[in-house]
Tab-separated table of C-alpha atoms in Angstrom:
chain	number	residue	atom	x	y	z
A	1	MET	CA	0.000	0.000	0.000
A	2	GLU	CA	2.763	2.381	0.984
A	3	GLY	CA	4.560	1.623	-2.313
A	4	ASN	CA	1.494	2.559	-4.333
A	5	ASP	CA	1.149	5.830	-2.454
A	6	ALA	CA	4.776	6.681	-3.156
A	7	GLU	CA	4.307	5.941	-6.854
A	8	ARG	CA	1.247	8.190	-7.036
A	9	VAL	CA	3.212	10.981	-5.370
A	10	VAL	CA	5.997	10.696	-7.958
A	11	ILE	CA	3.529	10.784	-10.884
A	12	ALA	CA	1.718	13.790	-9.419
A	13	GLY	CA	5.032	15.564	-8.934
A	14	LYS	CA	6.001	15.012	-12.559
A	15	ARG	CA	2.572	16.256	-13.701
A	16	ASP	CA	2.889	19.390	-11.586
A	17	ALA	CA	6.364	20.048	-12.942
A	18	ALA	CA	5.125	19.718	-16.523
A	19	ASN	CA	2.169	22.030	-15.866
A	20	HIS	CA	4.467	24.564	-14.227
A	21	LYS	CA	6.798	24.535	-17.208
A	22	ARG	CA	3.851	24.930	-19.584
A	23	ARG	CA	2.580	27.931	-17.626
A	24	GLU	CA	6.014	29.537	-17.758
A	25	LEU	CA	6.173	29.149	-21.510
A	26	LEU	CA	2.707	30.645	-21.922
A	27	ALA	CA	3.634	33.525	-19.649
A	28	ARG	CA	6.770	34.332	-21.621
A	29	GLY	CA	4.910	33.934	-24.920
A	30	THR	CA	6.274	32.400	-28.098
A	31	PRO	CA	8.242	34.586	-30.457
A	32	ALA	CA	6.033	36.083	-33.221
A	33	ARG	CA	6.591	35.024	-36.842
A	34	ARG	CA	8.658	37.613	-38.621
A	35	GLU	CA	6.545	39.163	-41.412
A	36	THR	CA	7.838	40.658	-44.667
A	37	PRO	CA	7.697	44.470	-44.544
A	38	LEU	CA	4.892	45.968	-46.625
A	39	TRP	CA	7.314	48.050	-48.685
A	40	LYS	CA	8.951	44.809	-49.831
A	41	GLU	CA	5.792	42.736	-50.219
A	42	VAL	CA	3.847	45.094	-52.511
A	43	PRO	CA	6.541	45.383	-55.227
A	44	LEU	CA	7.013	41.612	-55.107
A	45	LEU	CA	3.291	41.011	-55.637
A	46	LEU	CA	3.229	43.547	-58.481
A	47	LEU	CA	6.190	41.842	-60.138
A	48	VAL	CA	4.509	38.434	-59.902
A	49	ALA	CA	1.256	39.843	-61.321
A	50	PHE	CA	3.162	41.520	-64.172
A	51	CYS	CA	4.984	38.291	-65.066
A	52	VAL	CA	1.725	36.317	-65.042
A	53	ALA	CA	0.045	38.941	-67.262
A	54	VAL	CA	2.937	38.835	-69.747
A	55	LEU	CA	2.848	35.033	-69.926
A	56	VAL	CA	-0.929	34.988	-70.440
A	57	ARG	CA	-0.740	37.722	-73.078
A	58	THR	CA	2.123	36.028	-74.926
A	59	PHE	CA	0.872	32.458	-75.020
A	60	LEU	CA	-2.828	32.263	-74.118
A	61	PHE	CA	-5.123	35.291	-74.365
A	62	GLN	CA	-4.901	38.957	-75.241
A	63	ALA	CA	-7.243	41.907	-74.893
A	64	TYR	CA	-7.618	43.714	-78.212
A	65	GLY	CA	-9.079	47.211	-78.557
A	66	ILE	CA	-11.364	47.913	-81.525
A	67	PRO	CA	-9.915	50.996	-83.247
A	68	SER	CA	-12.439	51.543	-86.064
A	69	ALA	CA	-16.019	51.029	-87.215
A	70	SER	CA	-15.156	48.302	-89.743
A	71	MET	CA	-16.859	45.522	-87.722
A	72	GLU	CA	-20.125	47.255	-86.798
A	73	ARG	CA	-22.758	45.934	-85.856
A	74	THR	CA	-20.808	43.148	-84.191
A	75	LEU	CA	-18.079	45.356	-82.707
A	76	THR	CA	-18.048	49.096	-82.158
A	77	GLU	CA	-15.119	51.457	-81.816
A	78	GLY	CA	-13.796	51.351	-78.245
A	79	ASP	CA	-14.865	47.766	-77.513
A	80	ARG	CA	-12.248	45.428	-76.069
A	81	VAL	CA	-12.382	41.785	-77.071
A	82	ILE	CA	-10.684	38.697	-75.652
A	83	VAL	CA	-8.539	36.966	-78.270
A	84	SER	CA	-7.468	33.332	-77.907
A	85	LYS	CA	-3.926	32.831	-79.187
A	86	ILE	CA	-3.896	29.052	-78.767
A	87	VAL	CA	-7.055	27.904	-80.554
A	88	TYR	CA	-5.376	27.902	-83.972
A	89	ASP	CA	-2.459	25.861	-82.673
A	90	VAL	CA	-4.748	22.831	-82.885
A	91	ARG	CA	-6.956	23.747	-85.877
A	92	THR	CA	-7.342	26.273	-88.680
A	93	PRO	CA	-9.736	29.255	-88.762
A	94	GLN	CA	-13.302	28.386	-89.764
A	95	ARG	CA	-15.839	30.345	-91.805
A	96	GLY	CA	-17.754	32.880	-89.758
A	97	GLU	CA	-15.151	33.252	-87.011
A	98	VAL	CA	-13.867	36.716	-86.118
A	99	ILE	CA	-10.073	36.771	-86.237
A	100	VAL	CA	-7.253	39.191	-85.442
A	101	PHE	CA	-4.329	39.161	-87.859
A	102	ARG	CA	-1.238	41.124	-88.768
A	103	GLY	CA	-1.637	42.839	-92.123
A	104	ASN	CA	1.333	42.762	-94.469
A	105	GLU	CA	2.705	45.657	-96.514
A	106	ARG	CA	-0.344	45.641	-98.825
A	107	TRP	CA	-2.851	46.309	-96.061
A	108	ALA	CA	-3.577	50.010	-95.589
A	109	PRO	CA	-4.224	51.058	-91.950
A	110	GLU	CA	-7.844	51.719	-90.960
A	111	PHE	CA	-6.870	54.239	-88.266
A	112	GLN	CA	-3.935	56.404	-87.249
A	113	GLN	CA	-2.107	55.736	-84.001
A	114	ASP	CA	-1.644	58.555	-81.511
A	115	PRO	CA	1.415	60.682	-82.336
A	116	ASP	CA	4.608	60.083	-80.377
A	117	SER	CA	4.638	62.295	-77.260
A	118	GLY	CA	8.016	61.552	-75.719
A	119	PRO	CA	10.028	58.777	-74.059
A	120	LEU	CA	7.728	58.416	-71.043
A	121	ALA	CA	4.709	57.978	-73.291
A	122	ARG	CA	6.612	55.401	-75.357
A	123	LEU	CA	7.598	53.529	-72.192
A	124	GLY	CA	4.009	53.528	-70.940
A	125	ALA	CA	2.739	52.336	-74.303
A	126	ALA	CA	5.337	49.547	-74.379
A	127	VAL	CA	4.367	48.318	-70.905
A	128	ALA	CA	0.644	48.506	-71.724
A	129	ASP	CA	1.214	46.554	-74.924
A	130	LEU	CA	3.303	43.977	-73.068
A	131	ILE	CA	0.440	43.133	-70.720
A	132	GLY	CA	-2.217	43.357	-73.426
A	133	ILE	CA	-4.029	46.607	-72.612
A	134	GLY	CA	-2.320	48.948	-75.050
A	135	GLN	CA	-3.521	50.562	-78.247
A	136	PRO	CA	-3.595	48.121	-81.176
A	137	SER	CA	-1.041	48.452	-83.928
A	138	GLU	CA	-2.013	50.089	-87.217
A	139	LYS	CA	-1.103	46.798	-88.882
A	140	ASP	CA	-3.378	44.656	-86.701
A	141	PHE	CA	-6.817	43.996	-88.198
A	142	ILE	CA	-9.979	42.271	-86.995
A	143	LYS	CA	-12.333	40.769	-89.605
A	144	ARG	CA	-14.712	37.888	-90.206
A	145	VAL	CA	-13.564	34.800	-92.119
A	146	ILE	CA	-15.773	34.338	-95.187
A	147	GLY	CA	-13.737	31.932	-97.309
A	148	ARG	CA	-11.244	29.166	-96.540
A	149	PRO	CA	-8.695	27.522	-98.866
A	150	GLY	CA	-10.439	26.186	-101.974
A	151	ASP	CA	-13.640	28.199	-101.451
A	152	THR	CA	-15.066	30.322	-104.254
A	153	VAL	CA	-16.386	33.642	-102.955
A	154	MET	CA	-18.302	36.329	-104.807
A	155	CYS	CA	-20.828	39.102	-104.455
A	156	CYS	CA	-23.471	39.357	-105.435
A	157	ASP	CA	-26.266	36.963	-106.396
A	158	ALA	CA	-29.599	38.212	-107.742
A	159	ALA	CA	-30.651	39.148	-104.204
A	160	GLY	CA	-27.430	41.073	-103.507
A	161	ARG	CA	-25.938	38.439	-101.194
A	162	VAL	CA	-22.381	37.163	-100.769
A	163	THR	CA	-22.052	33.546	-101.895
A	164	VAL	CA	-19.521	30.911	-100.819
A	165	ASN	CA	-19.296	27.802	-103.016
A	166	GLY	CA	-22.671	28.773	-104.469
A	167	HIS	CA	-24.373	29.108	-101.065
A	168	ALA	CA	-25.881	32.551	-100.436
A	169	LEU	CA	-25.077	33.814	-96.937
A	170	ASP	CA	-27.854	35.236	-94.781
A	171	GLU	CA	-25.845	38.040	-93.159
A	172	SER	CA	-28.783	39.811	-91.530
A	173	GLU	CA	-27.568	38.640	-88.114
A	174	TYR	CA	-24.398	40.728	-88.202
A	175	LEU	CA	-24.112	42.891	-91.333
A	176	TYR	CA	-24.202	46.686	-91.062
A	177	GLU	CA	-26.089	47.317	-94.270
A	178	ASP	CA	-25.182	50.629	-95.904
A	179	SER	CA	-23.217	49.590	-98.997
A	180	PRO	CA	-25.394	49.820	-102.117
A	181	LEU	CA	-24.450	47.689	-105.094
A	182	GLY	CA	-21.804	49.247	-107.300
A	183	LEU	CA	-20.655	51.855	-104.746
A	184	GLY	CA	-17.034	52.891	-105.169
A	185	THR	CA	-14.451	52.859	-107.914
A	186	VAL	CA	-12.097	50.187	-109.233
A	187	GLY	CA	-10.243	48.592	-106.331
A	188	ASP	CA	-12.250	50.561	-103.767
A	189	CYS	CA	-12.981	48.517	-100.650
A	190	ARG	CA	-16.378	50.186	-100.324
A	191	ALA	CA	-17.698	48.354	-103.386
A	192	ARG	CA	-19.896	45.384	-102.542
A	193	GLU	CA	-19.486	43.613	-105.866
A	194	PHE	CA	-16.425	41.420	-106.360
A	195	GLY	CA	-15.279	38.102	-107.760
A	196	PRO	CA	-15.810	35.301	-108.154
A	197	VAL	CA	-12.405	34.535	-106.651
A	198	ARG	CA	-10.995	31.260	-105.379
A	199	VAL	CA	-9.113	31.234	-102.078
A	200	PRO	CA	-5.611	29.741	-102.475
A	201	GLU	CA	-4.103	27.171	-100.128
A	202	GLY	CA	-2.905	28.611	-96.831
A	203	GLN	CA	-4.979	31.799	-97.277
A	204	LEU	CA	-8.247	33.260	-95.991
A	205	PHE	CA	-10.813	35.622	-97.510
A	206	VAL	CA	-12.043	38.093	-94.877
A	207	LEU	CA	-14.631	40.872	-94.793
A	208	GLY	CA	-15.641	43.497	-92.265
A	209	ASP	CA	-19.249	43.497	-91.078
A	210	HIS	CA	-19.513	47.207	-91.943
A	211	ARG	CA	-18.613	46.819	-95.593
A	212	SER	CA	-18.416	50.492	-96.565
A	213	ARG	CA	-16.020	51.239	-93.671
A	214	SER	CA	-13.786	48.186	-93.958
A	215	GLN	CA	-10.416	47.595	-95.591
A	216	ASP	CA	-10.558	43.874	-96.318
A	217	SER	CA	-10.005	41.146	-98.903
A	218	ARG	CA	-12.066	42.926	-101.545
A	219	CYS	CA	-9.153	45.267	-102.206
A	220	GLN	CA	-6.351	44.312	-99.802
A	221	GLY	CA	-5.960	40.664	-100.742
A	222	PHE	CA	-6.058	37.342	-98.965
A	223	VAL	CA	-4.791	36.811	-95.421
A	224	PRO	CA	-2.051	34.182	-94.975
A	225	MET	CA	-2.919	31.804	-92.142
A	226	ASP	CA	0.591	32.367	-90.791
A	227	ASP	CA	-0.381	35.999	-90.113
A	228	VAL	CA	-3.396	35.138	-87.941
A	229	ILE	CA	-2.835	36.125	-84.293
A	230	GLY	CA	-5.928	34.488	-82.817
A	231	ARG	CA	-9.696	34.206	-82.629
A	232	ALA	CA	-11.847	36.872	-80.968
A	233	LEU	CA	-13.986	35.012	-78.422
A	234	ALA	CA	-16.076	37.670	-76.689
A	235	VAL	CA	-16.543	41.376	-76.033
A	236	ALA	CA	-15.187	42.007	-72.527
A	237	TRP	CA	-15.578	45.788	-72.309
A	238	PRO	CA	-17.708	47.803	-71.847
A	239	VAL	CA	-19.605	45.545	-69.484
A	240	ASP	CA	-23.016	46.391	-70.918
A	241	ARG	CA	-21.874	45.136	-74.335
A	242	TRP	CA	-20.510	41.786	-73.123
A	243	HIS	CA	-21.388	38.982	-75.504
A	244	VAL	CA	-19.832	35.886	-77.043
A	245	LEU	CA	-18.716	36.151	-80.671
A	246	ALA	CA	-20.368	32.986	-81.924
A	247	VAL	CA	-20.307	31.777	-85.524
A	248	PRO	CA	-23.525	32.825	-87.327
A	249	ALA	CA	-25.762	29.903	-88.268
A	250	THR	CA	-25.655	30.654	-91.997
A	251	PHE	CA	-22.064	29.386	-92.270
A	252	ALA	CA	-23.099	25.884	-91.204
A	253	ASP	CA	-24.854	25.458	-94.569
A	254	VAL	CA	-21.855	26.347	-96.745
A	255	PRO	CA	-20.882	23.260	-98.791
A	256	SER	CA	-17.324	22.059	-99.174
A	257	PRO	CA	-15.573	23.380	-102.277
A	258	ALA	CA	-15.879	21.216	-105.361
A	259	PRO	CA	-12.580	19.680	-106.524
A	260	GLY	CA	-11.044	21.902	-109.163
A	261	ALA	CA	-13.720	24.565	-108.716
A	262	GLY	CA	-12.625	28.106	-109.223
A	263	GLY	CA	-13.720	31.505	-110.311
A	264	SER	CA	-12.425	34.093	-112.711
A	265	PRO	CA	-13.175	37.799	-112.872
A	266	PRO	CA	-15.925	38.931	-115.244
A	267	PRO	CA	-14.764	40.873	-118.309
A	268	PRO	CA	-14.263	44.662	-118.120
A	269	GLY	CA	-17.509	46.541	-118.355
A	270	GLY	CA	-19.451	43.731	-116.676
A	271	SER	CA	-20.911	43.966	-113.211
A	272	GLY	CA	-18.013	44.658	-110.853
A	273	GLY	CA	-15.497	43.737	-113.582
A	274	GLY	CA	-12.876	46.414	-112.913
A	275	ALA	CA	-12.789	45.827	-109.187
A	276	ALA	CA	-12.608	42.062	-109.671
A	277	ILE	CA	-9.629	42.333	-112.035
A	278	VAL	CA	-7.710	44.540	-109.602
A	279	ALA	CA	-8.649	42.239	-106.734
A	280	ALA	CA	-7.485	39.157	-108.631
A	281	ALA	CA	-4.132	40.792	-109.349
A	282	VAL	CA	-3.663	41.677	-105.690
A	283	PHE	CA	-4.814	38.271	-104.438
A	284	HIS	CA	-2.210	36.333	-106.399
A	285	ALA	CA	0.743	38.597	-105.553
A	286	PRO	CA	3.533	37.065	-103.411
A	287	ARG	CA	3.060	37.154	-99.643
A	288	HIS	CA	5.587	37.347	-96.820
A	289	ARG	CA	5.531	35.358	-93.611
A	290	PHE	CA	4.817	37.242	-90.391
A	291	SER	CA	7.076	36.435	-87.475
A	292	ALA	CA	5.352	36.952	-84.143
């Protein structure tokens, strides 16, 4: 009995000693974790955010500002769209998609960039462009794909419609209609009538939705697929104009091009003959490869 009492006393003593030590530690408090000063943390976070933005802009997505009225009604001047830069790594552009591309030396700018206002302005513009919020280049264009390689495109049929491989497009969903037949002079992009022309391999035929305000394949020539930057997916700004840039239903009914099918310009003096001849000459001129 006495041995058990002694053992209980020893255990209680050890427990009391442990509790005493614990109380001392709590009283002294544990040293606080050393935090990074705010003046160091904020620049670090900004640097990380900048690097992420550059990577996203370079390889995945880019915000593109609409600089002109050439894509009304679909896009208005001042809109900002999200452009996917990876979608065409796995497939080629399809009819009806809205694409951004780099125009070569034949493509006349549709707007004038702001004049240079000094080194600070140039630095700010370079940083804004690097993260994808800058002003678009004069040589960057946004248009709708109408014809793919092998397609025969022309305007107009008896009802004044653009046709692709003989299928008349119902463009009422997106077309800004203010271009009467025959408007413009030879080679003028405002003219609605053109073709028929056949799209060569590796090229695209593109048009703006606002035909009388657009510099496009009617007078500028085909777009090499190598010059395509990406597909415009949606309007992101302003918020009240947010919408997805889906492919209009009319393009689903366009048939595949017939083997060996092609078009040739009508003779001079015919409907749209002069413009078609100039367009055909431009279309088949040599192209250069754009290096991103």
